Amino acid sequence: MAALPILLSIPFVAAALIGVTFPWLAAQTPLAQRRNASLIAGAAAVLATATLLTQASAVFAGESVIFRIAWLPALGVDFTLRLDGLAFLFALLISAIGCLIVLYARYYMSEQDPNPKFFALLLCFMGAMLGVALAGDLIVLVLFWELTSLSSFLLIGYWNHRADARQGARMALTITGAGGLALLAGVLMLGSIVGSYDLETVLASGDLVRAHPDYFLCLVLILAGAFTKSAQFPFHFWLPHAMAAPTPVSAYLHSATMVKAGIFLLARLYPTLAGTPEWFYIVTAVGGATLLVGAFHAIFQHDLKGLLAYSTVSHLGLITMLLGLSTQLAAVAAVFHILNHATFKASLFMAAGIIDHETGSRDMRRLAGLWKYMRHTAILAIIAAAAMAGVPLLNGFLSKEMFFAETLALQHEIHWAFRFGVPVVATLAGLLSVAYSLRFVHDVFFNGEPKNLPHKPHEPPRWMRVPVELLVVLCVLVGLVPAVLVGPLLAVGARAVLGTELPYYSLTIWHGLNLPLAMSGIALAGGVVLYRWLMRERNLHLLEPGAGAGKAAFERAVAALLAATAALTHWLQDGGLRRILVLLLATAVLAGAWPLAVTTQLE
């Protein structure tokens, strides 16, 4: 339908409009530049959300809205857009949270920043993510997938005068770009197995794909793309270094875009690839490792955004682990946590940005006692942190309870180490999440008085706080009346992931005295005890988080690659033509002889 290309075009057209009107914007004062660029971006985000909502009735009726035009007919590739329940859920997060991010950025960004450039890049980022969510063809999906990597590279490195921003942007592009190449290879293999790149056909061919001899290699390549994009272990290290981006970018990237693209890919191809031992062991193990590693490192960060970045790594691991469990209810819980994580994580990042903006620091060793000076912001941040920790009566508690329940429901044919280890990992990660959430609250808003802050703490402008307020209200209301607020959206999203009718599940607050509730109790009590012990016996403020093995390994790999290419170039270009001519001739002979030899063998 025409609504889908219009929806996809809105952010790109608005970005182009900012570019076209740049001479006019540049002639204005910096304040007017920021205001007018944000108005264009905000109008585009609102219009995109409204356009998406016009298709809600069809999606909730169980239909898939499809738009298709011929693109590469010789290769069997059409430019296809497809809106089903999962695409609708992600597109709604991308566009609606995008509205809030633009409003927040209007007050966060400095007048000295090149604001038209920022909002144009943000719109391109939004459009790229909408393209991933709406893609109805695997090749189209890869195209927009790479566009998210490029646009995020430009946004992470937006403050290009800072070395950490340039380094973080290069690291993100290198890791996700390499994963994108693996994804392209996996998609080409998957299309070859199925005989089509059309998503409808691919999703209906799960039995064919899983029985194919090349299934395992295809799975590994696609998972490599998903794991690198969603910062799964051992590729998780790039995400904390992306925190050099402006906070509106961080809030958007962590809640509704970029890192959620890998999760979306796992959910999108779930009917085709899931349900095998290979899927279960790889995805569950990687998700569990990411869940623990991210939660552990979050506790020891001193930078507010660093703590939140590692917590995002952990929660992405939780969602990945749920999808790896390969049960229907686990997939439902994964979709539910995607929604919940988007709300509390966006609000937490924006609250962290407010604190940085109004105090001049994100260092929790200097921030303390802000409850006296920023009480309204403190209340919002405390509620969002409690949702992240899984405190009862908030949205994070409900999806965490579903997560705990599914870790206990593993079937007996699963290896005993996973059957007993998965619930232990889940409980331990829950305990760590309480500890780092408690540190966020205690170190920033209590724990003494501020220490040598660049600015005297004060509340932000009224409209800068509105996006956080709206998201925190959602955290509370979803926790109290989940079936009313997100029940239908969760149902259509989960049905699209499973590709079948949904199993029975209950979105009630109380499920009685059971093992998942006991696991929650252990996590809450254990997290409080662990945090108190670390503060009293180890003094977290004196512990350094370290550079990280992942970053060090990445830098060594890049240095080795550059040294190898330099040596090869020096060997090839030794100053004489003889070696170059011999190599050229040998390459030409090999290129001509190889296809002939292969053809002869086939005959």
Coordinates of C-alpha atoms in Angstrom, one line a residue:
M1 CA 0.0 0.0 0.0
A2 CA 1.1 3.6 -0.6
A3 CA 1.2 4.4 3.1
L4 CA 4.4 2.3 3.5
P5 CA 6.6 4.1 1.0
I6 CA 5.3 7.4 2.3
L7 CA 6.2 6.3 5.9
L8 CA 9.7 5.2 4.8
S9 CA 10.2 8.4 2.8
I10 CA 9.2 10.9 5.5
P11 CA 12.5 11.0 7.5
F12 CA 14.7 11.0 4.4
V13 CA 12.6 13.8 2.8
A14 CA 12.8 15.9 6.0
A15 CA 16.6 15.3 6.2
A16 CA 16.9 16.5 2.5
L17 CA 14.7 19.5 3.4
I18 CA 17.1 20.5 6.1
G19 CA 20.0 20.2 3.6
V20 CA 18.2 22.2 1.0
T21 CA 17.3 25.0 3.5
F22 CA 20.8 25.0 5.0
P23 CA 21.9 28.3 3.5
W24 CA 18.8 29.9 5.0
L25 CA 19.4 28.2 8.3
A26 CA 23.1 29.2 8.3
A27 CA 22.1 32.8 8.0
Q28 CA 20.1 32.6 11.2
T29 CA 21.3 32.9 14.8
P30 CA 22.5 29.6 16.4
L31 CA 19.4 29.6 18.6
A32 CA 17.1 29.9 15.5
Q33 CA 19.1 27.2 13.7
R34 CA 18.5 24.8 16.5
R35 CA 14.8 25.7 16.8
N36 CA 14.0 25.5 13.1
A37 CA 15.9 22.3 12.4
S38 CA 14.3 20.6 15.4
L39 CA 10.9 21.8 14.2
I40 CA 11.4 20.1 10.8
A41 CA 12.7 16.9 12.5
G42 CA 9.9 16.9 15.1
A43 CA 7.2 17.4 12.4
A44 CA 8.7 14.5 10.4
A45 CA 8.7 12.2 13.4
V46 CA 5.1 13.0 14.3
L47 CA 4.0 12.6 10.7
A48 CA 5.8 9.2 10.5
T49 CA 4.0 8.1 13.7
A50 CA 0.6 9.2 12.4
T51 CA 1.2 7.5 9.0
L52 CA 2.1 4.3 10.8
L53 CA -1.0 4.5 13.0
T54 CA -3.3 4.7 9.9
Q55 CA -2.3 1.0 9.3
A56 CA -3.0 -0.1 12.8
S57 CA -6.4 -1.5 12.1
A58 CA -5.2 -3.8 9.3
V59 CA -2.2 -5.0 11.4
F60 CA -4.3 -5.7 14.5
A61 CA -6.8 -7.6 12.3
G62 CA -4.0 -10.0 11.4
E63 CA -3.2 -8.7 7.9
S64 CA 0.3 -8.1 6.5
V65 CA 0.3 -4.8 4.5
I66 CA 2.6 -5.2 1.5
F67 CA 4.0 -2.7 -1.0
R68 CA 6.1 -4.1 -3.9
I69 CA 7.7 -2.7 -7.0
A70 CA 10.2 -4.3 -9.4
W71 CA 13.8 -3.5 -8.6
L72 CA 16.2 -6.1 -9.8
P73 CA 14.0 -8.5 -11.8
A74 CA 17.0 -10.4 -13.3
L75 CA 18.1 -11.4 -9.8
G76 CA 14.6 -12.0 -8.5
V77 CA 14.7 -9.1 -6.1
D78 CA 11.8 -6.6 -5.6
F79 CA 11.8 -3.5 -3.5
T80 CA 9.3 -4.9 -1.0
L81 CA 8.0 -3.3 2.2
R82 CA 6.0 -5.4 4.6
L83 CA 4.1 -4.3 7.7
D84 CA 3.1 -7.1 10.0
G85 CA 2.8 -7.2 13.8
L86 CA 6.6 -7.3 14.5
A87 CA 7.3 -4.6 12.0
F88 CA 4.5 -2.4 13.4
L89 CA 5.9 -2.8 16.9
F90 CA 9.4 -1.8 16.0
A91 CA 8.3 1.0 13.6
L92 CA 6.1 2.4 16.5
L93 CA 9.1 2.4 18.8
I94 CA 11.3 4.0 16.2
S95 CA 8.9 6.8 15.3
A96 CA 7.3 7.4 18.7
I97 CA 10.5 7.4 20.7
G98 CA 12.0 9.4 17.8
C99 CA 9.4 12.2 18.5
L100 CA 10.5 12.3 22.2
I101 CA 14.2 12.2 21.3
V102 CA 13.8 15.2 18.9
L103 CA 12.0 17.2 21.6
Y104 CA 14.7 16.3 24.2
A105 CA 17.5 17.2 21.7
R106 CA 15.9 20.6 21.1
Y107 CA 17.0 21.6 24.7
Y108 CA 20.0 19.3 25.1
M109 CA 22.1 20.3 22.1
S110 CA 24.2 23.4 22.5
E111 CA 23.7 26.5 20.3
Q112 CA 27.4 26.2 19.3
D113 CA 26.8 22.7 17.8
P114 CA 26.0 22.4 14.1
N115 CA 22.4 21.6 14.8
P116 CA 21.0 21.3 11.3
K117 CA 23.6 18.6 10.6
F118 CA 22.7 16.8 13.8
F119 CA 18.9 16.7 13.1
A120 CA 19.5 15.7 9.5
L121 CA 21.7 12.8 10.5
L122 CA 19.1 11.8 13.2
L123 CA 16.4 11.7 10.6
C124 CA 18.5 9.5 8.3
F125 CA 19.1 7.2 11.2
M126 CA 15.4 7.0 11.8
G127 CA 14.7 6.3 8.2
A128 CA 17.3 3.6 8.0
M129 CA 15.8 1.8 11.0
L130 CA 12.3 2.1 9.6
G131 CA 13.7 0.5 6.4
V132 CA 15.1 -2.5 8.4
A133 CA 11.8 -2.9 10.2
L134 CA 9.6 -2.6 7.1
A135 CA 11.8 -4.6 4.7
G136 CA 9.9 -7.3 2.9
D137 CA 12.9 -8.7 1.0
L138 CA 16.1 -9.9 2.5
I139 CA 18.3 -7.8 0.1
V140 CA 16.3 -4.7 1.0
L141 CA 16.8 -5.5 4.7
V142 CA 20.6 -5.8 4.2
L143 CA 20.6 -2.5 2.3
F144 CA 19.0 -0.6 5.2
W145 CA 21.0 -2.6 7.7
E146 CA 24.2 -1.1 6.3
L147 CA 22.6 2.3 6.2
T148 CA 22.1 2.1 10.0
S149 CA 25.8 1.4 10.4
L150 CA 26.8 4.4 8.3
S151 CA 24.3 6.8 9.9
S152 CA 25.2 5.7 13.4
F153 CA 28.9 6.1 12.5
L154 CA 28.3 9.7 11.7
L155 CA 26.2 10.3 14.8
I156 CA 28.6 8.6 17.2
G157 CA 31.4 10.7 15.7
Y158 CA 29.3 13.9 15.6
W159 CA 31.6 15.7 18.0
N160 CA 34.5 15.0 15.7
H161 CA 36.8 17.3 17.6
R162 CA 36.9 14.7 20.3
A163 CA 39.3 11.7 20.0
D164 CA 37.0 9.4 21.9
A165 CA 34.1 10.2 19.5
R166 CA 36.2 9.4 16.5
Q167 CA 37.6 6.2 18.0
G168 CA 34.1 5.1 19.1
A169 CA 32.6 5.7 15.7
R170 CA 35.4 3.8 13.9
M171 CA 35.1 0.9 16.3
A172 CA 31.3 0.7 15.9
L173 CA 31.6 0.9 12.1
T174 CA 34.3 -1.8 11.9
I175 CA 32.5 -4.3 14.2
T176 CA 29.0 -3.8 12.7
G177 CA 30.4 -3.5 9.2
A178 CA 32.2 -6.8 9.5
G179 CA 29.0 -8.4 10.8
G180 CA 27.1 -6.8 7.9
L181 CA 29.3 -8.6 5.5
A182 CA 28.7 -11.9 7.3
L183 CA 25.0 -11.2 7.2
L184 CA 25.1 -10.5 3.5
A185 CA 26.8 -13.9 2.9
G186 CA 24.2 -15.6 5.1
V187 CA 21.3 -13.9 3.4
L188 CA 22.6 -14.9 0.0
M189 CA 22.9 -18.5 1.2
L190 CA 19.4 -18.4 2.7
G191 CA 17.9 -17.0 -0.5
S192 CA 19.7 -19.8 -2.5
I193 CA 18.3 -22.5 -0.2
V194 CA 14.8 -21.1 -0.4
G195 CA 14.9 -20.0 -4.0
S196 CA 13.7 -16.5 -3.2
Y197 CA 14.6 -13.5 -1.1
D198 CA 11.0 -12.5 -0.6
L199 CA 10.4 -12.5 3.2
E200 CA 6.9 -14.1 2.9
T201 CA 8.5 -17.1 1.1
V202 CA 11.5 -17.3 3.5
L203 CA 9.3 -17.3 6.6
A204 CA 7.1 -20.1 5.2
S205 CA 10.2 -22.2 4.4
G206 CA 11.5 -23.1 7.8
D207 CA 11.3 -26.9 7.4
L208 CA 13.2 -26.7 4.1
V209 CA 15.9 -24.4 5.6
R210 CA 16.4 -26.4 8.8
A211 CA 16.8 -29.7 6.8
H212 CA 19.3 -28.3 4.3
P213 CA 23.0 -29.3 4.6
D214 CA 24.1 -25.7 4.5
Y215 CA 21.8 -24.7 7.4
F216 CA 24.5 -24.5 10.0
L217 CA 26.8 -22.3 8.0
C218 CA 23.9 -20.1 7.0
L219 CA 22.8 -19.8 10.6
V220 CA 26.3 -18.9 11.9
L221 CA 26.7 -16.1 9.3
I222 CA 23.3 -14.6 10.0
L223 CA 23.9 -14.8 13.8
A224 CA 27.3 -13.1 13.3
G225 CA 25.5 -10.1 11.8
A226 CA 22.9 -10.0 14.5
F227 CA 25.4 -10.5 17.4
T228 CA 27.7 -7.8 16.2
K229 CA 24.9 -5.3 15.7
S230 CA 23.3 -6.0 19.1
A231 CA 26.6 -6.0 20.9
Q232 CA 26.5 -9.6 22.0
F233 CA 29.5 -11.2 23.7
P234 CA 32.3 -11.2 22.5
F235 CA 31.5 -8.2 20.3
H236 CA 29.9 -6.2 23.2
F237 CA 32.8 -3.9 23.8
W238 CA 32.0 -1.4 21.0
L239 CA 28.8 -0.3 22.5
P240 CA 30.2 1.4 25.7
H241 CA 32.7 3.3 23.5
A242 CA 29.8 4.6 21.4
M243 CA 28.8 6.7 24.5
A244 CA 30.9 9.5 23.1
A245 CA 27.9 10.4 21.0
P246 CA 25.5 13.2 22.2
T247 CA 23.1 11.8 24.8
P248 CA 20.0 12.0 22.5
V249 CA 21.8 9.7 20.1
S250 CA 22.7 7.3 23.0
A251 CA 19.1 7.3 24.2
Y252 CA 17.8 6.6 20.7
L253 CA 20.4 4.0 19.8
H254 CA 19.9 2.0 23.0
S255 CA 16.2 2.1 23.2
A256 CA 14.7 1.8 19.7
T257 CA 17.4 1.7 17.0
M258 CA 20.8 0.3 16.0
V259 CA 21.4 -2.3 18.7
K260 CA 17.8 -3.4 18.6
A261 CA 18.3 -4.1 14.9
G262 CA 20.1 -7.4 15.7
I263 CA 17.3 -8.4 18.1
F264 CA 14.8 -7.6 15.3
L265 CA 16.7 -9.8 12.9
L266 CA 16.6 -12.7 15.4
A267 CA 12.9 -12.2 15.9
R268 CA 12.2 -11.7 12.2
L269 CA 13.9 -14.9 11.1
Y270 CA 12.8 -16.9 14.1
P271 CA 10.2 -19.0 12.2
T272 CA 12.8 -19.9 9.6
L273 CA 15.9 -20.5 11.7
A274 CA 14.8 -21.4 15.3
G275 CA 13.8 -24.7 16.7
T276 CA 17.1 -26.7 16.2
P277 CA 19.7 -27.7 18.8
E278 CA 22.2 -25.5 17.0
W279 CA 20.0 -22.4 17.4
F280 CA 19.3 -23.3 21.0
Y281 CA 22.8 -23.8 22.2
I282 CA 24.5 -20.9 20.2
V283 CA 21.9 -18.2 20.9
T284 CA 21.2 -19.2 24.5
A285 CA 24.9 -19.5 25.4
V286 CA 25.8 -16.2 23.7
G287 CA 22.8 -14.4 25.2
G288 CA 23.6 -15.8 28.7
A289 CA 27.2 -14.8 28.5
T290 CA 26.2 -11.3 27.4
L291 CA 23.6 -11.0 30.1
L292 CA 26.2 -11.8 32.8
V293 CA 29.2 -9.9 31.3
G294 CA 27.2 -6.7 30.8
A295 CA 25.6 -6.8 34.3
F296 CA 29.0 -7.4 36.0
H297 CA 30.8 -4.6 34.2
A298 CA 27.9 -2.1 34.8
I299 CA 28.4 -2.2 38.5
F300 CA 32.0 -0.9 38.3
Q301 CA 31.5 2.0 35.9
H302 CA 31.9 5.5 37.2
D303 CA 30.4 7.2 34.2
L304 CA 26.6 7.4 34.3
K305 CA 26.3 6.6 30.6
G306 CA 28.9 3.9 30.9
L307 CA 26.8 2.1 33.5
L308 CA 23.7 2.5 31.4
A309 CA 25.6 1.2 28.3
Y310 CA 26.7 -2.0 30.0
S311 CA 23.2 -2.4 31.4
T312 CA 21.9 -2.2 27.8
V313 CA 24.4 -4.9 26.8
S314 CA 23.0 -7.1 29.6
H315 CA 19.4 -6.6 28.7
L316 CA 20.1 -7.3 25.1
G317 CA 21.6 -10.5 26.2
L318 CA 18.5 -11.3 28.2
I319 CA 16.3 -10.8 25.1
T320 CA 18.7 -12.9 23.0
M321 CA 18.7 -15.6 25.6
L322 CA 14.9 -15.7 25.6
L323 CA 14.8 -16.1 21.8
G324 CA 17.4 -18.8 22.1
L325 CA 15.3 -20.9 24.5
S326 CA 13.0 -21.6 21.5
T327 CA 9.8 -22.0 23.4
Q328 CA 6.7 -20.1 22.4
L329 CA 6.3 -18.3 25.8
A330 CA 10.0 -17.4 25.8
A331 CA 9.4 -15.6 22.4
V332 CA 6.4 -13.8 23.9
A333 CA 8.5 -12.7 26.9
A334 CA 11.3 -11.5 24.5
V335 CA 8.9 -9.2 22.7
F336 CA 7.5 -8.0 26.0
H337 CA 11.0 -7.1 27.2
I338 CA 11.8 -5.3 24.0
L339 CA 8.9 -3.0 24.7
N340 CA 9.7 -2.5 28.4
H341 CA 13.4 -2.0 27.9
A342 CA 12.8 0.7 25.3
T343 CA 10.7 2.7 27.7
F344 CA 12.9 2.6 30.8
K345 CA 16.2 2.7 29.0
A346 CA 15.3 5.8 26.9
S347 CA 14.1 7.6 30.1
L348 CA 17.2 6.7 32.0
F349 CA 19.6 7.9 29.2
M350 CA 17.7 11.2 29.0
A351 CA 17.7 11.5 32.8
A352 CA 21.5 11.0 32.7
G353 CA 21.8 13.6 30.0
I354 CA 19.8 16.1 32.1
I355 CA 22.2 15.4 35.0
D356 CA 25.2 16.0 32.8
H357 CA 23.6 19.0 31.2
E358 CA 22.7 20.7 34.4
T359 CA 25.8 19.8 36.6
G360 CA 28.5 19.5 33.9
S361 CA 29.5 16.0 35.0
R362 CA 28.6 12.3 34.6
D363 CA 31.1 11.0 37.1
M364 CA 29.3 9.3 39.9
R365 CA 32.3 9.8 42.2
R366 CA 31.5 13.6 42.0
L367 CA 27.7 13.4 41.7
A368 CA 25.9 13.0 45.1
G369 CA 23.1 14.4 47.0
L370 CA 21.2 15.7 43.8
W371 CA 17.9 14.8 45.5
K372 CA 18.2 18.2 47.2
Y373 CA 18.7 20.1 44.0
M374 CA 16.9 18.1 41.3
R375 CA 14.0 16.4 43.1
H376 CA 11.7 16.1 40.1
T377 CA 14.4 14.6 37.9
A378 CA 15.4 12.4 40.8
I379 CA 11.9 10.9 41.1
L380 CA 11.8 10.2 37.4
A381 CA 15.2 8.5 37.4
I382 CA 14.5 6.5 40.5
I383 CA 11.3 5.0 39.0
A384 CA 13.0 4.2 35.7
A385 CA 16.0 2.6 37.5
A386 CA 13.5 0.6 39.6
A387 CA 11.9 -0.6 36.4
M388 CA 15.3 -1.6 35.1
A389 CA 16.0 -3.6 38.3
G390 CA 12.7 -5.4 38.1
V391 CA 11.0 -3.9 41.1
P392 CA 7.3 -5.1 41.5
L393 CA 4.5 -2.9 40.1
L394 CA 6.7 -1.6 37.3
N395 CA 6.9 -2.9 33.7
G396 CA 10.4 -4.4 34.0
F397 CA 9.2 -6.7 36.8
L398 CA 6.6 -8.4 34.6
S399 CA 8.9 -9.3 31.7
K400 CA 11.6 -10.4 34.2
E401 CA 9.1 -12.7 35.8
M402 CA 8.3 -14.2 32.5
F403 CA 12.0 -14.6 31.8
F404 CA 12.5 -16.4 35.1
A405 CA 9.6 -18.7 34.4
E406 CA 10.9 -19.7 31.0
T407 CA 14.4 -20.5 32.3
L408 CA 12.7 -23.0 34.6
A409 CA 10.6 -24.6 31.8
L410 CA 13.5 -26.1 29.8
Q411 CA 12.7 -29.6 28.5
H412 CA 14.5 -32.7 29.8
E413 CA 16.3 -33.5 26.5
I414 CA 18.3 -30.3 26.9
H415 CA 21.8 -30.9 28.2
W416 CA 21.8 -30.9 32.0
A417 CA 24.3 -28.0 32.2
F418 CA 21.9 -25.8 30.4
R419 CA 18.8 -27.1 32.2
F420 CA 20.3 -26.2 35.6
G421 CA 22.7 -23.4 34.6
V422 CA 20.2 -21.2 32.7
P423 CA 18.0 -20.4 35.8
V424 CA 21.2 -19.8 37.9
V425 CA 22.5 -17.4 35.3
A426 CA 19.1 -15.6 35.1
T427 CA 18.9 -15.2 38.9
L428 CA 22.5 -14.0 39.2
A429 CA 22.0 -11.5 36.4
G430 CA 18.9 -10.2 38.1
L431 CA 20.9 -9.8 41.3
L432 CA 23.6 -7.8 39.5
S433 CA 20.9 -5.6 37.8
V434 CA 19.6 -4.6 41.2
A435 CA 23.1 -3.8 42.3
Y436 CA 23.9 -1.5 39.4
S437 CA 20.5 0.1 39.5
L438 CA 20.9 0.8 43.2
R439 CA 24.3 2.3 42.5
F440 CA 22.8 4.6 39.9
V441 CA 20.2 5.9 42.4
H442 CA 22.4 6.0 45.5
D443 CA 25.5 7.5 44.1
V444 CA 23.8 10.2 42.1
F445 CA 20.9 11.4 44.3
F446 CA 22.0 10.5 47.9
N447 CA 25.4 9.5 49.3
G448 CA 26.6 12.9 50.6
E449 CA 27.1 16.1 48.8
P450 CA 28.2 17.0 45.2
K451 CA 32.0 17.3 44.8
N452 CA 33.5 20.0 42.7
L453 CA 30.9 20.1 40.0
P454 CA 31.4 22.5 37.1
H455 CA 27.8 23.9 37.6
K456 CA 25.5 24.3 40.5
P457 CA 22.9 21.6 40.1
H458 CA 19.4 22.7 39.1
E459 CA 16.4 21.4 37.2
P460 CA 16.4 21.4 33.4
P461 CA 14.0 23.4 31.2
R462 CA 10.4 22.2 31.6
W463 CA 10.0 20.7 28.1
M464 CA 13.4 18.9 28.3
R465 CA 11.8 16.8 31.1
V466 CA 8.6 16.0 29.4
P467 CA 9.9 13.1 27.3
V468 CA 11.2 11.4 30.5
E469 CA 7.9 12.0 32.3
L470 CA 5.9 10.4 29.5
L471 CA 8.2 7.3 29.4
V472 CA 8.2 6.9 33.2
V473 CA 4.4 7.1 33.3
L474 CA 4.4 4.3 30.8
C475 CA 6.7 2.3 33.0
V476 CA 4.3 2.6 35.9
L477 CA 1.0 2.1 33.9
V478 CA 2.3 -0.9 32.0
G479 CA 3.4 -2.4 35.4
L480 CA -0.1 -1.8 36.8
V481 CA -2.4 -2.5 33.9
P482 CA -0.3 -4.3 31.2
A483 CA -3.1 -6.1 29.5
V484 CA -4.9 -2.8 28.8
L485 CA -1.9 -0.8 27.6
V486 CA 0.3 -3.3 25.7
G487 CA -1.7 -6.5 25.5
P488 CA -2.9 -6.1 21.9
L489 CA 0.5 -4.7 20.7
L490 CA 2.4 -7.6 22.4
A491 CA 0.0 -10.1 20.9
V492 CA 0.4 -9.0 17.3
G493 CA 4.2 -8.7 17.7
A494 CA 4.6 -12.1 19.3
R495 CA 2.3 -13.7 16.7
A496 CA 4.5 -12.4 13.9
V497 CA 7.6 -13.8 15.6
L498 CA 6.2 -17.2 16.2
G499 CA 4.4 -17.4 12.8
T500 CA 1.6 -19.4 14.6
E501 CA -1.2 -18.8 17.0
L502 CA -0.1 -17.6 20.5
P503 CA 0.0 -19.9 23.5
Y504 CA -1.9 -19.0 26.6
Y505 CA -0.1 -16.4 28.8
S506 CA -1.3 -14.0 31.5
L507 CA -0.3 -10.3 31.9
T508 CA -1.4 -10.1 35.5
I509 CA 0.7 -8.6 38.3
W510 CA 0.3 -11.6 40.7
H511 CA 0.8 -15.2 39.7
G512 CA 0.9 -16.6 43.2
L513 CA 3.8 -17.9 45.3
N514 CA 6.0 -19.7 42.8
L515 CA 9.6 -20.2 41.8
P516 CA 9.9 -17.2 39.5
L517 CA 8.7 -15.0 42.4
A518 CA 11.3 -16.6 44.7
M519 CA 14.0 -15.9 42.1
S520 CA 12.9 -12.3 42.0
G521 CA 13.1 -12.1 45.8
I522 CA 16.6 -13.6 45.8
A523 CA 17.6 -11.1 43.1
L524 CA 16.2 -8.1 44.9
A525 CA 17.6 -9.0 48.3
G526 CA 20.9 -10.2 47.0
G527 CA 21.4 -7.1 44.9
V528 CA 20.9 -4.8 47.9
V529 CA 23.3 -6.9 50.0
L530 CA 25.9 -7.0 47.2
Y531 CA 25.8 -3.3 46.7
R532 CA 26.2 -2.5 50.4
W533 CA 29.1 -4.9 50.6
L534 CA 30.9 -3.4 47.6
M535 CA 30.5 0.1 48.9
R536 CA 31.6 -0.7 52.5
E537 CA 34.2 -3.4 52.0
R538 CA 35.6 -2.5 48.5
N539 CA 34.6 1.2 48.0
L540 CA 33.5 1.2 44.4
H541 CA 34.7 4.8 44.0
L542 CA 38.3 3.5 44.3
L543 CA 38.0 0.7 41.8
E544 CA 38.9 1.4 38.2
P545 CA 36.8 -0.4 35.6
G546 CA 39.8 -0.9 33.3
A547 CA 40.1 -0.4 29.5
G548 CA 38.6 -3.8 28.8
A549 CA 40.0 -6.9 27.1
G550 CA 37.7 -6.5 24.1
K551 CA 38.9 -3.0 23.2
A552 CA 42.5 -4.1 23.7
A553 CA 42.0 -7.1 21.4
F554 CA 40.3 -4.9 18.8
E555 CA 43.2 -2.4 18.8
R556 CA 45.8 -5.2 18.5
A557 CA 43.9 -6.8 15.6
V558 CA 43.7 -3.4 13.8
A559 CA 47.4 -2.8 14.3
A560 CA 48.3 -6.3 13.1
L561 CA 46.1 -5.9 10.0
L562 CA 47.7 -2.5 9.2
A563 CA 51.2 -4.0 9.7
A564 CA 50.4 -6.9 7.4
T565 CA 49.0 -4.8 4.7
A566 CA 52.0 -2.5 4.9
A567 CA 54.3 -5.4 4.6
L568 CA 52.4 -6.9 1.6
T569 CA 52.3 -3.5 -0.1
H570 CA 56.1 -3.1 0.4
W571 CA 56.7 -6.6 -1.0
L572 CA 54.5 -6.0 -4.1
Q573 CA 55.9 -2.5 -4.8
D574 CA 59.6 -3.2 -4.4
G575 CA 60.5 -0.6 -6.9
G576 CA 60.7 -2.9 -10.0
L577 CA 58.2 -3.8 -12.6
R578 CA 59.2 -7.4 -13.1
R579 CA 57.4 -8.8 -9.9
I580 CA 54.3 -6.8 -10.6
L581 CA 54.1 -8.0 -14.2
V582 CA 54.6 -11.6 -13.2
L583 CA 51.9 -11.3 -10.6
L584 CA 49.5 -9.7 -13.0
L585 CA 50.1 -12.4 -15.6
A586 CA 49.7 -15.2 -13.0
T587 CA 46.5 -13.7 -11.7
A588 CA 45.0 -13.4 -15.3
V589 CA 45.9 -17.0 -16.1
L590 CA 44.4 -18.3 -12.8
A591 CA 41.2 -16.2 -13.3
G592 CA 40.8 -17.7 -16.8
A593 CA 41.8 -21.3 -15.9
W594 CA 39.8 -21.7 -12.7
P595 CA 36.3 -21.5 -14.2
L596 CA 37.4 -23.9 -17.0
A597 CA 38.7 -26.4 -14.5
V598 CA 35.6 -26.3 -12.5
T599 CA 33.4 -26.7 -15.5
T600 CA 35.5 -29.7 -16.7
Q601 CA 35.1 -31.4 -13.4
L602 CA 31.3 -30.9 -13.4
E603 CA 31.1 -32.5 -16.9

